[in-house]
GROMACS .gro file of C-alpha atoms in nm:
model
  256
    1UNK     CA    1  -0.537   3.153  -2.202
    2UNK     CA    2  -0.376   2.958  -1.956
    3UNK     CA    3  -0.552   2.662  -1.991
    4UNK     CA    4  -0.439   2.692  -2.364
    5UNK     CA    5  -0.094   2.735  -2.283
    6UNK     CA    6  -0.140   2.381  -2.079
    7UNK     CA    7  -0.246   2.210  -2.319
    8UNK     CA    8   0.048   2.288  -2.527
    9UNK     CA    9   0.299   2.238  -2.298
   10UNK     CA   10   0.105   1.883  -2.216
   11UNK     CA   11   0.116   1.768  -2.597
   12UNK     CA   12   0.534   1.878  -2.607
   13UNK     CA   13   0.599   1.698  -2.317
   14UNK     CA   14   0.427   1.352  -2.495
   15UNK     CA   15   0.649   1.374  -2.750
   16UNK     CA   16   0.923   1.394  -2.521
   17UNK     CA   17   0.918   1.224  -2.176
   18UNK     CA   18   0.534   1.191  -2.082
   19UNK     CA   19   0.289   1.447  -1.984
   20UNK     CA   20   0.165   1.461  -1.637
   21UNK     CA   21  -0.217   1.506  -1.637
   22UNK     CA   22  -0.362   1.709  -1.321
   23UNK     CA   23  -0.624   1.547  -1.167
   24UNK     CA   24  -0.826   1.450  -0.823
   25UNK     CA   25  -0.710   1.147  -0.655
   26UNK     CA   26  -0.931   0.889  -0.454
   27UNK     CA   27  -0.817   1.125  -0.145
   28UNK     CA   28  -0.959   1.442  -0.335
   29UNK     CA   29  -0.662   1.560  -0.339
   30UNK     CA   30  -0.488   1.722  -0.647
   31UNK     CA   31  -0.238   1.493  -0.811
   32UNK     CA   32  -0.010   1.511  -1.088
   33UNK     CA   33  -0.037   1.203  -1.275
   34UNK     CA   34   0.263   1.075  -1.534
   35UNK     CA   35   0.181   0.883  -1.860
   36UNK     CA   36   0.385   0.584  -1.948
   37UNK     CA   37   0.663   0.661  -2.191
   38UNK     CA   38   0.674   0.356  -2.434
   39UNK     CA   39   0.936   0.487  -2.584
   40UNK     CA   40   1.198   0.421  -2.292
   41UNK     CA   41   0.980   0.189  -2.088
   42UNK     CA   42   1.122  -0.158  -1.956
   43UNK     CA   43   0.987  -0.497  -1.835
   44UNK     CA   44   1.032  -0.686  -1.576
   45UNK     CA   45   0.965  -1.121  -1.593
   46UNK     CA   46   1.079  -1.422  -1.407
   47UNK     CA   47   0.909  -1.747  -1.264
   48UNK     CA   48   0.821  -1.837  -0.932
   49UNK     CA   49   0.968  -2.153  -0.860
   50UNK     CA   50   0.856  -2.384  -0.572
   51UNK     CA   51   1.132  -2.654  -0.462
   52UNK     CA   52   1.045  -3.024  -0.283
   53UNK     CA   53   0.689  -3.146  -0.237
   54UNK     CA   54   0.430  -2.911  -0.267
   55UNK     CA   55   0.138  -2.987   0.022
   56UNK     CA   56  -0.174  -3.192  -0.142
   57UNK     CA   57  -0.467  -2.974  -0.272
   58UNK     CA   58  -0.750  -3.109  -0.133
   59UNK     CA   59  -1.074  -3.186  -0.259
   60UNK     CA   60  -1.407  -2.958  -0.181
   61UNK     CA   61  -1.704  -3.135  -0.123
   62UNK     CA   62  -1.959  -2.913  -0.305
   63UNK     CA   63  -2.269  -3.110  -0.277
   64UNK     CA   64  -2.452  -2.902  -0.067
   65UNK     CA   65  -2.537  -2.703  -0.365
   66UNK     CA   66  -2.695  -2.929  -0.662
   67UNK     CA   67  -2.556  -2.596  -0.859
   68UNK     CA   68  -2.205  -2.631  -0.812
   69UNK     CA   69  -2.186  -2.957  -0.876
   70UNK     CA   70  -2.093  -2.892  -1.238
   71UNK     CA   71  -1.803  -2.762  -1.152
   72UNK     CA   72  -1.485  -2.847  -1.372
   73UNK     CA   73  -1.275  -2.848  -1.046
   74UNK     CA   74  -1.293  -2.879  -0.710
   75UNK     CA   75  -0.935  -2.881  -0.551
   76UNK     CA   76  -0.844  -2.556  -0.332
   77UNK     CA   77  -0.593  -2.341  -0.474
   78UNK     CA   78  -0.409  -2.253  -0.205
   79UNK     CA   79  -0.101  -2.429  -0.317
   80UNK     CA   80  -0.087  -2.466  -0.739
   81UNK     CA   81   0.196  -2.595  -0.867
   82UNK     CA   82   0.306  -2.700  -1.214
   83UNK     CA   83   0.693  -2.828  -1.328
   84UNK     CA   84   0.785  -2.657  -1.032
   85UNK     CA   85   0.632  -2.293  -1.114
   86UNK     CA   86   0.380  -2.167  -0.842
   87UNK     CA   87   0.083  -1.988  -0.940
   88UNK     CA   88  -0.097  -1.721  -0.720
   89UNK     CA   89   0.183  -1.539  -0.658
   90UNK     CA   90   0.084  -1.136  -0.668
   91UNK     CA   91   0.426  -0.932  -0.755
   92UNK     CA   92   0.444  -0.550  -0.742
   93UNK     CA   93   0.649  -0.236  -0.794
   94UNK     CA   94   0.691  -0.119  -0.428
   95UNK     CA   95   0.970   0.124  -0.438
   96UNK     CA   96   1.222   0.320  -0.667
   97UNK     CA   97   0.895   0.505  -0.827
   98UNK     CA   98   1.004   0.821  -0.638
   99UNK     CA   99   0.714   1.107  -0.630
  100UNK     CA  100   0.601   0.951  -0.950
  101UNK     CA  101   0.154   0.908  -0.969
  102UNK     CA  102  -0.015   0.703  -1.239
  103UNK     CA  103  -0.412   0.729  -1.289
  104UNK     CA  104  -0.598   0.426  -1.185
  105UNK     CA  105  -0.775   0.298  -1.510
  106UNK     CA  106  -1.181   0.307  -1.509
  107UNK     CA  107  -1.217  -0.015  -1.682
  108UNK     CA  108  -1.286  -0.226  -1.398
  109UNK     CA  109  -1.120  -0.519  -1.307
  110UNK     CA  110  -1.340  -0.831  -1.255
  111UNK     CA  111  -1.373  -1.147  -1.035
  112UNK     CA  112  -1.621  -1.353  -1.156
  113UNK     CA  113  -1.847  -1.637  -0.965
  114UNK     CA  114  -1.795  -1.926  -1.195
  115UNK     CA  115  -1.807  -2.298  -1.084
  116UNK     CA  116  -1.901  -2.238  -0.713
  117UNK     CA  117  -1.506  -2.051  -0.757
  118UNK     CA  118  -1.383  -1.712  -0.783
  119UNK     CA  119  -1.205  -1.637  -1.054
  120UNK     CA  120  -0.929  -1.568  -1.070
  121UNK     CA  121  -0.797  -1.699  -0.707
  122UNK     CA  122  -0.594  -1.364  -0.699
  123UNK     CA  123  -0.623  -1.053  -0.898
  124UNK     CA  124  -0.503  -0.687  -0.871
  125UNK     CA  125  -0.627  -0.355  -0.882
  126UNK     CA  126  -0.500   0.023  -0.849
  127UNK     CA  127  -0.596   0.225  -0.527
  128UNK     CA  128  -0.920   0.424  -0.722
  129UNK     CA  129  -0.997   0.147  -0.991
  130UNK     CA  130  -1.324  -0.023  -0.945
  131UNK     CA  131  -1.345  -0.414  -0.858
  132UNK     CA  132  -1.633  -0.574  -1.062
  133UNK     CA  133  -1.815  -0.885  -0.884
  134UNK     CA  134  -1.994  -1.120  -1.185
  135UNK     CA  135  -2.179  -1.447  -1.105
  136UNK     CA  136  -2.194  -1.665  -1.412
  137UNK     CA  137  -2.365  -1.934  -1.159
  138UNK     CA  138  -2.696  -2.032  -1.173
  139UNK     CA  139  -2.735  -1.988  -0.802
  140UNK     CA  140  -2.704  -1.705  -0.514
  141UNK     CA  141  -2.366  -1.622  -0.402
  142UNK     CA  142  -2.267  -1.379  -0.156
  143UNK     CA  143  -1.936  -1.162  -0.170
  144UNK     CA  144  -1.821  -1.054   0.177
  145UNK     CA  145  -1.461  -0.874   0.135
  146UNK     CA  146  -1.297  -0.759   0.432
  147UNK     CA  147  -1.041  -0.508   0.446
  148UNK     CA  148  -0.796  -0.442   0.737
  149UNK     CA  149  -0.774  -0.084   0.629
  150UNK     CA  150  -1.046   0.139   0.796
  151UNK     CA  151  -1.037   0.347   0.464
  152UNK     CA  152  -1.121   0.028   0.246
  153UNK     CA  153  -1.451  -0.010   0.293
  154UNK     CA  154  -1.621  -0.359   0.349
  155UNK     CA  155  -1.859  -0.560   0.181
  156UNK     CA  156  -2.109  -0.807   0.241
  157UNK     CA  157  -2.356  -0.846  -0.030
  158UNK     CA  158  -2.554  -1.115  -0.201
  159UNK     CA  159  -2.501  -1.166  -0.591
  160UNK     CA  160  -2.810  -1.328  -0.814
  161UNK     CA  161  -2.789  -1.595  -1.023
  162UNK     CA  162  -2.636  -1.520  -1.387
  163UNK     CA  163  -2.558  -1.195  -1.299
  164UNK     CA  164  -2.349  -1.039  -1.580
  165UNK     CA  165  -2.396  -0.643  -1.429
  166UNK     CA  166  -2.216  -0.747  -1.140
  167UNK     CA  167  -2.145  -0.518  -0.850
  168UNK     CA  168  -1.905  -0.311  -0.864
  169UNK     CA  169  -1.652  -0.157  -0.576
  170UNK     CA  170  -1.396   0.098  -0.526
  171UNK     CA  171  -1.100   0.092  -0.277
  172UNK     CA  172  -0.884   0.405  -0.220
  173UNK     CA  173  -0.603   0.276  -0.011
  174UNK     CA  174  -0.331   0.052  -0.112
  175UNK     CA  175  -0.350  -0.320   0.093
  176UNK     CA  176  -0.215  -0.651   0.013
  177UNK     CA  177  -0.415  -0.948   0.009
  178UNK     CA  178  -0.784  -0.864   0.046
  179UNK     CA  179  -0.983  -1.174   0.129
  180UNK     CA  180  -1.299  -1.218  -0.036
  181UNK     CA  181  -1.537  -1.490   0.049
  182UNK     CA  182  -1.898  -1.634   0.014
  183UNK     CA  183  -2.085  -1.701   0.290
  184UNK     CA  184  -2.314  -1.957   0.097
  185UNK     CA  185  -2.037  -2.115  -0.024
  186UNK     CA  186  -1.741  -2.164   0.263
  187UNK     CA  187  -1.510  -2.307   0.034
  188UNK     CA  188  -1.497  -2.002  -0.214
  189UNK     CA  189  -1.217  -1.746  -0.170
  190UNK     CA  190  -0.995  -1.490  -0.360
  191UNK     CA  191  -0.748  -1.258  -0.251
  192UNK     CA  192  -0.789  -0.916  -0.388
  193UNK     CA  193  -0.420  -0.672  -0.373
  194UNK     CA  194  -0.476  -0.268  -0.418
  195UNK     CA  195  -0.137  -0.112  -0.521
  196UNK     CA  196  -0.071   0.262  -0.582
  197UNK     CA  197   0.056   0.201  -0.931
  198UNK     CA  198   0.000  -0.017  -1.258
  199UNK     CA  199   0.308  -0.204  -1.223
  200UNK     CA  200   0.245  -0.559  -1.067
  201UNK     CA  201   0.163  -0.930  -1.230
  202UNK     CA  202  -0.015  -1.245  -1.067
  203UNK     CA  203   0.199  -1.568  -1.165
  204UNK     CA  204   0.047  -1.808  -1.405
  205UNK     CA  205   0.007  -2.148  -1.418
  206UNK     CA  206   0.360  -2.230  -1.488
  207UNK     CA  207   0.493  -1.972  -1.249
  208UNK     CA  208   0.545  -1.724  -1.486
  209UNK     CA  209   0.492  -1.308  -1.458
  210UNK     CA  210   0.593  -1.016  -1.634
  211UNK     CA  211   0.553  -0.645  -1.538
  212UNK     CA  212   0.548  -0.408  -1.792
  213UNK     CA  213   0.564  -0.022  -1.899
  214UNK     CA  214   0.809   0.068  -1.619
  215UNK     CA  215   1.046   0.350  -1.670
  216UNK     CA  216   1.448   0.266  -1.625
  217UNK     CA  217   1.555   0.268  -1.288
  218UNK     CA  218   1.618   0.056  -0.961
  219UNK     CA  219   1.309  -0.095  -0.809
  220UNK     CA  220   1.181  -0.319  -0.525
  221UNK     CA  221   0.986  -0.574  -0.602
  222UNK     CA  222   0.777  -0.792  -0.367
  223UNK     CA  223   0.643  -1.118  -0.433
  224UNK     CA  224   0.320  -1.204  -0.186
  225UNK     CA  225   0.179  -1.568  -0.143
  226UNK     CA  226  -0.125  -1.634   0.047
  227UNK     CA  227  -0.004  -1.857   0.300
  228UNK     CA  228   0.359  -1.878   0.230
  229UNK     CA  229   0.410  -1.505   0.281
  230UNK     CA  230   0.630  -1.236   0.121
  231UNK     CA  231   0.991  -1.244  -0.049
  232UNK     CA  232   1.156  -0.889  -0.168
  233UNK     CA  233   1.430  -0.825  -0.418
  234UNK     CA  234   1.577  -0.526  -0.602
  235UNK     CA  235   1.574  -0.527  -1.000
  236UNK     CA  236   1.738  -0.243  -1.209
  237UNK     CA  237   1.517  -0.211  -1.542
  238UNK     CA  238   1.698   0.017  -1.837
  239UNK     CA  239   1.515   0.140  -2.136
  240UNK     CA  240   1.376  -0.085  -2.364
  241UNK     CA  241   1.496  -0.410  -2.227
  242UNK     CA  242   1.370  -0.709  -2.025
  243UNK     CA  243   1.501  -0.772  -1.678
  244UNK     CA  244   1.522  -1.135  -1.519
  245UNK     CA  245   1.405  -1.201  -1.154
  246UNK     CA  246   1.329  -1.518  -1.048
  247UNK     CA  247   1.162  -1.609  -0.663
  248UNK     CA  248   1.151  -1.927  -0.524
  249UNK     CA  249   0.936  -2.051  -0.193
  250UNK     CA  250   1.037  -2.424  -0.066
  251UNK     CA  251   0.799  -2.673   0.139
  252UNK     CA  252   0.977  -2.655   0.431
  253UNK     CA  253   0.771  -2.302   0.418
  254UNK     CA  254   0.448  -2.454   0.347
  255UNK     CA  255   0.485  -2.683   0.634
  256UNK     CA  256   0.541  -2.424   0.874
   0.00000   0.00000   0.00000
């Protein structure tokens, strides 16, 4: 009877305000999760801009491997920029959220092993989602991923040629800026960034990002570069509408 009664109150409160689903986190602990109202939900987009002379990418010398020779490009990534807009950037929701739990998703997210590369350079995933490793390649790679967080737990496994299965991983803890490397390949890495909700973006080629589904209120938002570090601002989202926040990083940060 009472589980009855749940599910009725459950379906009222998605036609209202979202329904918060009771279920075990990655900590085994019970945990009220909240839907996404789409109803009232707001967005959040801007550009990254980067301002004076962005450092030289350099170019990797792959031939060590006949394999990844065939790669369409061979720069590092560590500094993209394009009409100004740096890409690479991870952004996320870090406070304002209150008490507030989302599910992670069970579709994975994936970094694949394409071109001697991962891609993409930097991705994101919830705390409880699992991180899919792919190797379109035709040769070994090897995907070593080491967390600071004692509760993240490391890997250091090697991936077979054209493998579309791809190995799959699950981190519990929120932590910014995972690297992920192959130690066949010293030139390959990726940053991997485990939030504790669904609200966050990677900037694009031109610098762009949007974050969507978030409900009104005043939020922090943090914008994390690999190398040129971490810039904070507070945006207030209301229902239905699209907030503006730009970042910008300069050179005379890169050159640091």
């Amino acid at each position: 009877m009472r589980k009855i009664l749940g599910i009725a109150l459950c379906t009222l409160a998605l036609a209202g305000a979202g329904c918060k689903k009771a279920a075990t986190g990655g900590d085994g602990a019970m945990k009220n999760y909240v839907t996404i109202d789409p109803s009232t939900a707001g967005t959040i987009s801007g550009t990254i801009h980067f301002t004076g002379q962005a450092p030289a990418r350099v170019q990797i010398d792959m031939a060590q491997d006949p394999a990844c020779t065939f790669a369409d490009t061979n720069y590092t990534e560590q500094y993209v920029v394009h009409d100004g807009g740096l890409q690479n950037v991870f952004l996320y929701v870090k406070d304002g959220l209150g008490n507030k739990a989302y599910a992670p998703p069970s579709t994975p997210v994936v970094i694949d092993q394409k071109g001697c590369r991962y891609i993409p350079h930097v991705s994101g995933a919830m705390a409880g989602q699992p991180v899919k490793f792919t190797n379109s390649d035709g040769t070994m790679h090897n995907i070593h991923m080491t967390p600071t967080l004692s509760t993240n737990q490391a890997v250091d496994i090697s991936e077979p040629p054209n493998d579309a299965a791809g190995e799959a991983r699950t981190l519990t803890t929120p932590e910014l800026m995972i690297p992920v490397r192959c130690n066949n390949h010293p030139w390959m890495q990726a940053f991997l960034n485990v939030v504790a909700n669904p609200f966050y973006a990677v900037s694009d080629t031109n610098g762009h990002f949007t974050i969507t589904g978030l409900p009104p209120g005043t939020y922090t938002v943090v914008a994390v570069h690999e190398t040129l570090g971490t810039q904070t601002a507070t945006v207030t989202v209301t229902a239905k509408q699209t907030a503006s926040q730009d970042f910008t990083y300069a050179s005379s940060s890169a050159a640091k």
